[in-house]
C-alpha positions in Angstrom: -48.3 -19.0 -3.3 -48.3 -19.2 0.4 -44.7 -20.3 0.6 -43.4 -16.6 -1.2 -46.4 -14.5 1.4 -44.5 -15.5 4.4 -40.8 -15.5 3.1 -42.1 -11.9 1.2 -43.5 -11.1 4.9 -40.2 -12.6 6.8 -38.3 -10.3 4.2 -40.7 -7.5 5.0 -39.2 -8.0 9.3 -36.4 -8.4 8.6 -35.0 -6.2 6.7 -36.0 -3.2 9.2 -34.3 -4.5 12.1 -31.3 -5.4 10.0 -31.3 -2.0 9.4 -31.9 -0.4 12.1 -28.9 -2.7 13.9 -26.1 -1.6 11.0 -27.3 2.1 11.8 -26.8 2.1 15.1 -23.2 0.7 15.1 -22.1 -0.4 18.6 -24.3 -2.1 21.3 -25.8 0.3 23.7 -25.7 -0.4 27.9 -27.4 1.7 30.3 -25.4 0.2 33.2 -22.4 -2.0 33.3 -22.1 -4.4 35.2 -21.2 -8.2 36.3 -23.6 -11.5 34.6 -23.3 -15.2 35.8 -25.2 -17.6 35.2 -28.9 -18.4 36.3 -28.2 -20.5 40.1 -24.3 -18.9 39.7 -24.0 -16.0 42.5 -21.5 -13.8 41.4 -20.0 -11.2 43.8 -17.4 -8.5 42.2 -14.4 -7.2 44.7 -10.6 -5.6 43.7 -8.5 -7.9 43.6 -4.9 -8.6 46.2 -2.3 -5.3 45.4 0.4 -8.4 46.0 -1.9 -11.4 44.3 -0.1 -14.8 45.5 1.8 -17.4 44.8 -0.2 -19.9 41.9 -0.4 -22.9 43.2 0.1 -26.8 41.3 -2.5 -28.1 39.7 -4.8 -30.8 41.7 -5.6 -34.3 40.2 -9.3 -32.9 39.9 -8.9 -30.1 37.6 -8.5 -31.0 33.7 -6.1 -28.1 33.0 -6.8 -28.4 29.2 -10.7 -27.7 29.2 -11.8 -25.3 32.4 -11.9 -22.4 30.1 -14.5 -22.3 27.2 -14.9 -19.1 24.3 -13.2 -16.6 26.2 -15.0 -13.7 23.7 -14.0 -9.8 24.1 -15.8 -7.1 22.3 -16.8 -2.9 22.6 -20.0 -1.6 23.9 -21.4 2.2 24.5 -22.3 3.3 27.0 -24.2 7.1 27.1 -25.1 10.1 29.5 -26.3 12.0 25.9 -26.5 12.7 22.6 -22.5 13.4 22.8 -21.5 11.7 26.3 -20.9 7.9 25.2 -17.8 6.0 26.5 -16.5 2.6 25.8 -16.4 -0.6 27.8 -14.9 -3.9 27.6 -16.9 -6.5 27.3 -15.7 -9.9 28.3 -17.3 -12.9 28.3 -16.1 -17.3 28.9 -17.7 -19.9 29.9 -16.2 -21.5 32.5 -15.7 -24.8 33.8 -16.7 -25.4 37.4 -14.8 -27.9 39.2 -15.4 -27.9 43.4 -11.3 -26.2 43.9 -13.0 -23.0 41.6 -14.1 -20.2 43.7 -14.2 -17.8 41.1 -12.8 -15.6 38.3 -9.7 -13.1 38.6 -9.5 -10.8 34.8 -6.9 -8.0 34.6 -6.9 -5.4 31.6 -3.5 -3.7 31.4 -3.1 -1.4 28.8 -0.1 1.1 28.0 1.1 3.9 30.3 -1.4 2.7 32.8 -1.4 0.0 35.5 -2.6 -3.1 36.5 -6.5 -3.4 36.7 -8.2 -6.5 38.3 -11.2 -7.3 40.0 -12.1 -11.1 41.4 -15.2 -12.7 41.0 -16.1 -14.9 43.4 -19.2 -17.4 43.8 -20.8 -18.9 46.6 -19.9 -21.7 48.2 -23.9 -22.8 48.3 -23.9 -22.1 44.4 -20.9 -23.7 42.9 -22.1 -26.8 45.1 -24.5 -26.8 43.3 -23.1 -26.5 39.9 -20.4 -28.0 40.7 -18.8 -30.1 37.4 -21.7 -28.0 34.8 -20.4 -25.3 32.2 -21.4 -21.8 33.8 -21.0 -18.5 32.2 -19.5 -15.4 33.0 -19.8 -11.7 31.8 -18.5 -8.6 32.7 -18.5 -5.6 31.0 -16.9 -2.3 33.4 -13.7 -1.6 32.1 -13.5 1.5 30.1 -11.2 1.4 27.1 -10.3 4.4 24.6 -10.6 4.4 21.2 -8.0 2.8 19.8 -6.2 1.5 22.5 -4.7 -2.0 23.3 -5.5 -3.9 25.9 -4.3 -7.2 27.4 -6.8 -9.7 29.1 -5.5 -12.5 30.8 -7.8 -14.6 32.9 -7.1 -16.6 36.3 -9.0 -19.1 38.7 -9.2 -17.6 41.8 -7.4 -19.7 43.1 -4.6 -19.1 40.9 -3.6 -23.0 39.5 0.0 -22.5 37.3 -1.6 -24.4 34.3 -5.2 -22.3 34.6 -4.4 -19.4 32.5 -5.6 -16.6 29.3 -4.4 -14.0 27.8 -5.3 -12.4 25.0 -5.1 -9.0 23.2 -7.5 -6.5 21.9 -7.7 -3.1 19.8 -10.5 -1.2 20.5 -12.5 0.9 17.6 -10.3 3.7 16.7 -12.2 7.9 14.8 -13.1 6.1 12.0 -16.1 4.5 12.7 -18.9 7.0 11.7 -20.8 6.0 15.6 -17.8 6.9 17.3 -17.3 10.2 15.4 -21.1 11.2 16.6 -21.1 10.4 20.4 -17.8 10.0 21.3 -16.0 13.1 22.8 -12.7 11.8 21.9 -13.8 11.6 18.6 -15.7 14.3 17.3 -13.9 17.5 15.1 -16.9 19.0 13.8 -17.6 18.9 9.9 -15.9 21.2 7.7 -17.3 23.0 4.7 -15.6 26.1 1.8 -16.7 28.3 -0.5 -13.4 30.8 -2.2 -13.6 34.0 -3.1 -10.6 34.3 -5.4 -11.5 37.9 -5.8 -11.0 39.1 -2.2 -8.3 35.2 -1.4 -11.4 34.5 1.3 -12.3 31.3 2.3 -15.6 31.3 4.3 -15.4 28.2 6.7 -18.6 26.6 8.3 -18.7 23.9 11.5 -21.1 21.2 11.3 -21.4 19.0 14.0 -19.3 20.6 16.5 -19.0 19.4 20.6 -21.8 21.1 22.3 -21.2 23.2 24.8 -18.2 24.1 23.5 -16.3 26.5 21.3 -14.5 26.0 18.5 -11.4 26.6 17.2 -10.7 27.7 13.0 -6.6 28.1 12.1 -5.4 28.1 7.9 -2.4 26.4 8.1 0.8 24.1 6.1 0.7 20.9 6.2 4.0 18.4 6.7 5.0 16.5 9.4 3.0 18.8 11.4 0.7 21.5 10.3 2.4 24.8 11.1 0.0 28.3 10.9 0.0 30.1 8.1 -2.2 33.1 9.6 -4.3 33.4 13.4 -6.5 31.8 14.7 -10.8 32.2 14.7 -12.4 31.9 17.4 -16.2 30.1 17.1 -18.0 31.3 20.2 -20.2 28.1 21.8 -23.5 30.4 22.0 -23.3 31.9 18.1 -26.2 30.7 16.3 -24.2 30.8 12.4 -21.1 28.1 13.5 -18.9 30.3 10.5 -15.6 32.2 10.0 -13.4 34.1 7.2 -9.9 33.3 6.8 -7.6 35.2 4.1 -5.5 33.7 2.6 -2.8 34.9 0.7 -1.7 32.6 -2.0 -3.2 29.6 -2.6 -0.9 27.1 -2.4 -1.5 22.5 -2.0 -0.7 21.7 1.4 -2.4 25.2 2.4 -5.6 23.9 4.4 -8.4 24.9 7.7 -7.9 23.3 11.0 -10.7 23.0 12.7 -11.0 21.6 16.7 -12.8 21.7 19.6 -11.5 23.9 22.6 -10.6 21.3 25.3 -7.8 19.5 25.6 -6.2 17.4 23.5 -9.2 17.1 20.7 -8.8 14.9 17.9 -8.4 18.4 14.6 -10.1 18.1 11.8 -8.2 19.0 8.1 -9.3 19.7 5.2 -7.3 21.2 2.1 -9.1 22.9 -0.8 -6.5 24.1 -3.0 -4.8 20.1 -2.9 -4.7 20.2 -6.3 -3.0 23.5 -7.7 0.6 22.0 -8.5 1.4 25.1 -9.9 1.0 27.3 -7.2 4.5 26.2 -6.3 6.2 28.1 -9.5 6.2 31.0 -7.6 9.1 30.7 -5.3 11.4 30.1 -8.3 13.7 33.4 -7.7 16.6 35.2 -9.5 20.0 36.8 -8.0 21.4 39.1 -10.9 24.4 39.5 -8.6 25.5 35.9 -7.5 24.0 34.6 -10.5 21.3 31.7 -8.9 18.1 30.1 -9.7 16.3 29.3 -6.4 13.2 27.5 -5.3 11.8 27.1 -2.7 9.4 25.3 -1.7 6.6 26.3 0.5 5.0 22.9 0.5 7.0 19.3 0.9 6.1 17.3 -3.5 8.3 15.2 -3.6 9.7 15.8 -7.8 12.3 16.7 -9.6 13.9 19.6 -11.3 16.2 20.5 -13.9 17.7 23.4 -16.3 16.2 23.6 -20.0 16.9 25.7 -23.3 13.6 26.8 -24.8 12.9 25.9 -28.7 11.2 28.6 -30.9 9.2 25.5 -31.1 8.0 25.3 -27.3 10.2 22.0 -26.5 13.0 22.9 -24.0 14.9 20.9 -24.0 17.8 19.6 -20.9 20.4 21.1 -20.2 23.6 18.6 -19.1 23.7 18.2 -15.4 21.4 19.9 -14.8 18.8 17.8 -13.5 18.0 18.0 -9.7 15.4 15.7 -6.8 13.7 18.2 -4.8 11.3 16.8 -1.5 11.2 20.5 0.3 13.8 23.2 1.2 15.3 25.2 -1.9 17.2 24.0 -4.7 19.6 26.2 -6.3 21.6 26.5 -9.7 24.7 28.8 -8.6 27.0 30.4 -12.1 22.9 31.0 -14.3 23.1 32.6 -17.4 20.1 34.6 -16.7 18.7 34.5 -21.2 15.4 34.5 -21.4 15.1 31.1 -23.2 16.8 29.5 -19.9 13.8 27.3 -17.8 13.1 26.1 -14.8 10.8 22.7 -15.6 9.9 20.2 -13.5 9.9 16.6 -14.4 7.7 14.6 -12.3 5.4 13.5 -15.0 6.2 12.8 -19.0 5.0 14.6 -21.1 4.6 14.9 -24.8 6.3 16.9 -27.2 5.8 17.1 -30.7 9.0 17.6 -32.6 10.4 18.1 -36.7 11.9 14.9 -37.5 14.2 15.8 -41.0 16.0 19.3 -40.3 17.0 20.6 -43.4 19.3 23.2 -43.0 22.8 23.9 -41.1 22.5 25.9 -37.6 24.9 27.7 -35.7 24.4 26.4 -32.4 26.8 29.8 -29.8 27.0 29.1 -25.9 28.3 32.1 -23.4 31.8 30.9 -22.0 32.2 30.9 -18.3 28.7 29.9 -16.6 27.8 26.7 -15.3 24.8 26.7 -17.2 24.2 29.2 -19.8 21.6 28.8 -23.1 22.6 27.9 -26.1 21.5 30.4 -28.8 21.0 28.7 -32.9 21.6 30.8 -35.7 20.3 29.1 -38.6 22.2 29.9 -42.3 19.1 29.1 -45.0 15.6 29.3 -44.0 13.7 25.1 -44.8 12.5 24.1 -48.6 9.0 24.9 -47.9 7.7 22.3 -50.7 9.3 19.4 -48.4 6.6 20.0 -45.4 8.9 18.4 -41.9 7.4 15.3 -40.9 6.0 15.1 -37.0 7.4 12.8 -35.1 5.8 12.1 -31.0 8.8 11.7 -29.0 7.5 10.5 -25.7 10.0 12.1 -22.8 11.1 11.0 -19.2 13.4 11.6 -17.0 15.3 8.2 -16.9 17.5 7.7 -20.0 15.9 5.2 -22.0 19.4 4.1 -23.2 19.5 1.5 -20.1 16.0 -0.6 -21.1 17.5 -0.5 -24.9 21.7 -2.0 -23.8 20.1 -4.8 -21.8 16.8 -6.0 -24.0 20.2 -6.1 -26.7 22.2 -8.2 -25.4 19.3 -11.2 -23.9 18.6 -10.9 -27.7 21.9 -12.0 -29.0 22.2 -13.9 -26.3 19.3 -15.9 -27.0 19.8 -15.8 -31.2 24.3 -17.5 -30.2 22.2 -19.6 -28.2 19.7 -21.0 -30.9 22.3 -21.1 -33.3 24.5 -23.4 -31.9 22.1 -25.9 -31.0 21.4 -25.8 -34.8 25.0 -26.7 -35.3 24.6 -29.6 -32.6 21.9 -30.3 -34.2 22.9 -30.6 -37.3 25.7 -32.7 -36.4 24.1 -35.6 -33.9 21.8 -36.0 -37.5 24.6 -36.4 -39.5 26.3 -38.6 -37.0 23.2 -40.8 -36.9 22.9 -41.0 -40.6 26.6 -42.6 -41.0 26.5 -45.7 -38.3 23.0 -46.3 -40.0 24.7 -46.5 -43.4 27.9 -48.6 -42.2 25.3 -51.1 -40.5 24.4 -51.9 -43.7 27.4 -52.1 -45.2 28.2 -55.2 -42.4 25.3 -56.9 -43.3 25.5 -61.1 -44.1 23.6 -61.3 -47.1 27.2 -59.0 -48.3 29.7 -62.1 -47.8 29.2 -63.6 -51.7 30.6 -67.4 -51.6 31.8 -67.8 -56.0 31.1 -71.1 -56.2 33.2 -72.0 -59.4 35.3 -70.4 -61.7 35.1 -70.0 -65.5 37.9 -70.1 -68.1 38.3 -67.0 -70.1 39.0 -68.3 -73.3 41.8 -64.7 -73.5 43.5 -66.9 -70.6 42.1 -65.7 -67.6 39.6 -66.9 -64.3 36.4 -64.6 -64.9 34.3 -64.9 -62.0 30.8 -65.6 -62.3 28.0 -63.1 -61.5 26.7 -64.6 -57.7 23.2 -65.4 -56.9 24.1 -65.6 -53.2 25.7 -61.7 -53.1 23.2 -59.2 -52.3 24.1 -56.2 -54.1 23.9 -58.2 -56.8 27.2 -56.3 -58.2 29.8 -57.7 -61.2 32.3 -59.9 -60.6 36.4 -58.1 -61.3 38.5 -60.3 -64.3 41.4 -61.5 -62.5 45.0 -61.8 -64.2 46.8 -63.6 -63.6 
């Protein structure tokens, strides 16, 4: 019981601290600096603008065991709730030797100059701790979110064979800790209400950057989000951070975009109608003079469209050679017959159709000539017999022809059947040959070599060969005529 009580108390004590550590995210520091092992005095100064060439390592140095356990991590230094910066922390364990007077740490990022600093050890402290392992920690290198940093660590003086280099990627803005406290990651949180009667979006903003105005707009999302109306500005002095944005059509690529009024501010996007794909059909138009049926996609949706003829049972049958792949822009069909049964349909998803399985009448199909795409009108002579109701057949219609699947499968099955027959014939021949060889072995047995001990005279003037007890087959001897 005492042991269970101790474990329970330990869990209760460690639980809140673990949750707090997880909720805080990155480690916080009050001030940046350089820290060395106790007894080792460090001094920081900039590295040489033109560093000298490296030296050959002496016998007193073991080039493979100078640096140990070099680690890179990110810490956060904050001056306010939304005024935090990221710092790169470098920790290393150094095997201190007499020729080593310090360390040189260089960092390089894309588009920036190399930044190097020297951490020199005082003579008295390095003589006192020579031959022992010492720790050096530095966290004054500022980094940006999602920035790649190259780090190089060398000794002072620099020896050619004693160098460590590595690459480190700083955390990006997907972390909630960074989105709340680092200005480069603060985008604001958007929420909206839709008024379909007035075609308006009421947008509210929370967790925006303090002491800065905020921009809102509607845009069509593509490779970039192009504007779909004027911007709305939310002043930092306004107690209610909201705005109303009118829209003309609830397209799936119509998005709300918001960002703080600062240089190179990150942006957040929210698309309230992303599932309204049926709205894209409003881009279909027909030009009676040009006899052209066109569809202009405002939103980049990869799909396929085809012309089809709608039948009386609601099924739309594809017209030959009337399929187009569409990703963006405009697709057009020329020389189109403006018939009410001629339709355009999307073919990016499979659909289930109920079709009649038996046709009991003869019909005449009529199609207008001189047109590249025209509807086929069906005229039936007689009505179906109502006593035998048509049987319903469910057909899965896809944009691909099933022939390309059935034909290879049939060829493969035929090959398997032929191979099976050939193997069966070969096995039969082999078995018969084995049986024949076994029969020949029986005929050539030594017991079959018979010896006739005596010849007996036959009263009719012939010679009778009697039955020999030495014959293995026990057959009667033949009468040999003189």
